[in-house]
Amino acid sequence: MIYDPQVYAIEDRAMHPFISEKEIEGILNDAIPTREMVREIIAKSLSKQRLSMQETAILVNATDPELVEEIKAGARQLKEQVYGKRIVLFAPLYVGNLCINNCEYCGFRAANKEQKRTTLTHSELIREVEMLEEMGQKRLILVYGEHPKYTPEYIAETVRTVYQVKKGRGEIRRVNINAAPLDIEGFKTLLDAGIGTYQVFQETYHRGAYALNHNGGVKKDYDWRLSSLDRAQEAGIDDVGIGALFGLYDWRFEVLGLIRHVNHLEKVYNVGPHTISFPRLQRASNARFDPQWEVSDEDFTRMVAILRLAVPYTGLILTAREPAEIRDEVLQFGVSQIDGGTRIEMKAYYENGEQQDLDSEQFEICDMRSLSEVMDELIDKDYLPSFCTACYRTGRTGEHFMEFSVPGFIKRYCTPNAMLTLAEYLEDYAQNGTKEKGYRLIQLNLEEMNGDPFKSKLEERLELIKQGDRDLYF
Ligand code: SAM
Ligand code: SF4
């Protein structure tokens, strides 16, 4: 032991910084894994208990290939036992790429004069949403640069607009936000507009790496960002998403930073984050980053398995930044949400951007499949794609936690609602042979409910959807 990490731990207080580098580094240094310890920790997670920072560090430091395989097998088992085969789908929509900050890694940063700057007009926003609805999307995340133009009132107005757009049988039923940290009043304004999750990624929990990568604008202030989701909670938004941008610093440190953030929110607000995101750095227009922290595919997939075991009840989000093969592997470890049919160039849904142009997007994505291709592939692999928004709309917040901790919750709500939203998709948007395949999958899932009196209620609703009813849920 180089020093006692406990001595450096910072007490959790609302809206106060809680990350101590010495605590995290000390824990990582002290964690010397043995086979027995790794197995005990995996067993603890499989018994539905979350892991401490020390236990997570043991998994992080376990590099023996056999142990890595056991960690991945543990994550697979947890996913199968607890979550089943459901995968929730969403799409990002970039509303504006004006930005006053200078994040070295981002194509939108103020100093990048080659970036084409756009803020969607009201009618352009409507057009984009219509296109997304015509694909079959029901859940969006709206993304904004940080700029005086993107006030809380402006963001709230765009959220309201999105909810109002109805194209054919389409509608957006949940709007999440990824935008700059706000003050408490600002968060209240967004709460009133009916947002789902508010995401702010810390990017890196390491102050030194943070300072190197954020050279200007408001985002330079590490503590303002770190305390942002506390302010969201103070404003009444209990549905928040945390994240780290993997590739800015040592991934091991970032994993513990994320877990420390979960601990902080649980300690102070009694509720952990709804989701964790773990984007990996991608190529971006005129971006600069230190290649020494690049996260290999091998470390990345291992890291997702560790996160699943460490916080078994938190939603994990994977995006189209990752290529299809990586997505396929980590889906097995319990990623709960993915985006499908993603385009991140400004106006790309309407203008049908098949090509990527680095100068009109934030960064490059690796998975350019359409939503229908992603749906097809999920169905082929027996995953149950879901567009469910029932919990949020019935006030059952914290659904990941409930899925995990309330016995029978998934069987009673999540799986049936996934089937209902899949049936809607099949009726309204499926192409080629997807409809037949999709109904076969629904049938298979129904057979697993044999003997359950609830099955007939679900069958009735599936029949109503075939006859034209929409938005049915439990
Ligand atoms: N401007 C706001 C902010 O910085 O929080 C809103 C979101 S920003 C448009 C969305 C996220 O994209 C950032 O938090 C960052 O993690 C991620 N990002 C930025 N540049 C990236 C890159 N080159 N590769 C992958 N992700 C990147
Ligand atoms: Fe602006 Fe966000 Fe990009 Fe930083 S990550 S330059 S704040 S859009």
Tab-separated table of N, CA, C and O and ligand atoms in Angstrom, residues 96-110 117 143-146 178 180 203 214 219 225 245 362, ligand 2:
chain	number	residue	atom	x	y	z
A	96	GLY	N	-28.099	21.824	-32.730
A	96	GLY	CA	-27.258	22.974	-33.080
A	96	GLY	C	-25.812	22.708	-32.734
A	96	GLY	O	-25.528	22.110	-31.695
A	97	ASN	N	-24.893	23.178	-33.615
A	97	ASN	CA	-23.473	22.915	-33.318
A	97	ASN	C	-22.658	24.183	-33.096
A	97	ASN	O	-21.444	24.169	-33.237
A	98	LEU	N	-23.349	25.281	-32.738
A	98	LEU	CA	-22.583	26.452	-32.291
A	98	LEU	C	-21.963	26.085	-30.948
A	98	LEU	O	-22.607	25.427	-30.133
A	99	CYS	N	-20.718	26.533	-30.717
A	99	CYS	CA	-20.123	26.197	-29.428
A	99	CYS	C	-19.058	27.211	-29.030
A	99	CYS	O	-18.240	27.616	-29.852
A	100	ILE	N	-19.105	27.613	-27.762
A	100	ILE	CA	-18.118	28.581	-27.265
A	100	ILE	C	-16.938	27.883	-26.599
A	100	ILE	O	-15.987	28.529	-26.178
A	101	ASN	N	-17.003	26.586	-26.461
A	101	ASN	CA	-15.940	25.869	-25.749
A	101	ASN	C	-14.871	25.384	-26.710
A	101	ASN	O	-15.051	25.418	-27.929
A	102	ASN	N	-13.793	24.885	-26.136
A	102	ASN	CA	-12.692	24.411	-26.964
A	102	ASN	C	-12.222	23.045	-26.514
A	102	ASN	O	-11.076	22.888	-26.100
A	103	CYS	N	-13.103	22.077	-26.607
A	103	CYS	CA	-12.709	20.719	-26.222
A	103	CYS	C	-11.840	20.196	-27.368
A	103	CYS	O	-12.305	20.133	-28.515
A	104	GLU	N	-10.610	19.852	-27.050
A	104	GLU	CA	-9.619	19.524	-28.078
A	104	GLU	C	-10.058	18.402	-29.017
A	104	GLU	O	-9.619	18.303	-30.153
A	105	TYR	N	-10.907	17.523	-28.498
A	105	TYR	CA	-11.265	16.302	-29.227
A	105	TYR	C	-12.509	16.444	-30.092
A	105	TYR	O	-12.884	15.529	-30.805
A	106	CYS	N	-13.173	17.611	-30.025
A	106	CYS	CA	-14.508	17.721	-30.623
A	106	CYS	C	-14.511	18.615	-31.858
A	106	CYS	O	-13.974	19.729	-31.832
A	107	GLY	N	-15.125	18.150	-32.926
A	107	GLY	CA	-15.209	18.913	-34.170
A	107	GLY	C	-15.992	20.213	-34.018
A	107	GLY	O	-15.863	21.116	-34.846
A	108	PHE	N	-16.834	20.321	-32.996
A	108	PHE	CA	-17.663	21.519	-32.817
A	108	PHE	C	-16.934	22.649	-32.088
A	108	PHE	O	-17.481	23.723	-31.913
A	109	ARG	N	-15.704	22.422	-31.622
A	109	ARG	CA	-15.102	23.415	-30.731
A	109	ARG	C	-14.900	24.749	-31.456
A	109	ARG	O	-14.673	24.797	-32.669
A	110	ALA	N	-14.976	25.825	-30.664
A	110	ALA	CA	-14.995	27.185	-31.232
A	110	ALA	C	-13.821	27.427	-32.185
A	110	ALA	O	-13.986	28.062	-33.224
A	117	ARG	N	-21.319	25.680	-39.295
A	117	ARG	CA	-22.167	25.897	-38.111
A	117	ARG	C	-23.632	26.008	-38.496
A	117	ARG	O	-23.993	26.755	-39.411
A	143	VAL	N	-29.216	16.785	-29.034
A	143	VAL	CA	-27.836	17.143	-28.692
A	143	VAL	C	-27.565	18.583	-29.136
A	143	VAL	O	-27.977	18.991	-30.236
A	144	TYR	N	-26.867	19.330	-28.296
A	144	TYR	CA	-26.589	20.748	-28.562
A	144	TYR	C	-25.136	21.049	-28.209
A	144	TYR	O	-24.597	20.488	-27.255
A	145	GLY	N	-24.508	21.989	-28.931
A	145	GLY	CA	-23.242	22.559	-28.475
A	145	GLY	C	-23.531	23.464	-27.281
A	145	GLY	O	-24.677	23.569	-26.830
A	146	GLU	N	-22.517	24.128	-26.773
A	146	GLU	CA	-22.764	25.055	-25.655
A	146	GLU	C	-22.620	26.481	-26.183
A	146	GLU	O	-21.546	26.872	-26.654
A	178	ASN	N	-28.835	15.838	-24.272
A	178	ASN	CA	-27.397	15.899	-23.992
A	178	ASN	C	-26.956	17.317	-24.348
A	178	ASN	O	-26.853	17.670	-25.517
A	180	ALA	N	-25.197	21.252	-22.434
A	180	ALA	CA	-24.288	21.793	-21.418
A	180	ALA	C	-24.933	21.740	-20.030
A	180	ALA	O	-26.164	21.769	-19.917
A	203	GLU	N	-16.508	13.597	-19.228
A	203	GLU	CA	-15.420	13.417	-20.224
A	203	GLU	C	-14.231	12.709	-19.577
A	203	GLU	O	-13.959	11.567	-19.904
A	214	HIS	N	-9.588	20.866	-22.177
A	214	HIS	CA	-10.666	21.869	-22.199
A	214	HIS	C	-10.052	23.252	-22.039
A	214	HIS	O	-9.845	23.717	-20.921
A	219	LYS	N	-16.698	25.327	-20.209
A	219	LYS	CA	-16.447	23.906	-19.905
A	219	LYS	C	-15.087	23.680	-19.233
A	219	LYS	O	-14.810	22.596	-18.725
A	225	ARG	N	-18.935	21.292	-13.969
A	225	ARG	CA	-19.438	20.124	-14.706
A	225	ARG	C	-19.695	18.957	-13.757
A	225	ARG	O	-20.711	18.278	-13.834
A	245	LEU	N	-15.621	10.022	-21.495
A	245	LEU	CA	-15.178	9.878	-22.886
A	245	LEU	C	-13.875	9.084	-22.850
A	245	LEU	O	-12.841	9.612	-22.417
A	362	GLN	N	-19.866	16.200	-35.488
A	362	GLN	CA	-19.048	16.350	-34.289
A	362	GLN	C	-17.850	15.411	-34.314
A	362	GLN	O	-16.765	15.731	-33.889
B	2	SF4	FE1	-18.709	22.097	-27.566
B	2	SF4	FE2	-19.648	19.868	-26.372
B	2	SF4	FE3	-18.000	19.742	-28.470
B	2	SF4	FE4	-17.057	20.571	-26.184
B	2	SF4	S1	-17.930	18.499	-26.599
B	2	SF4	S2	-16.668	21.557	-28.158
B	2	SF4	S3	-18.791	21.671	-25.374
B	2	SF4	S4	-20.054	20.523	-28.459
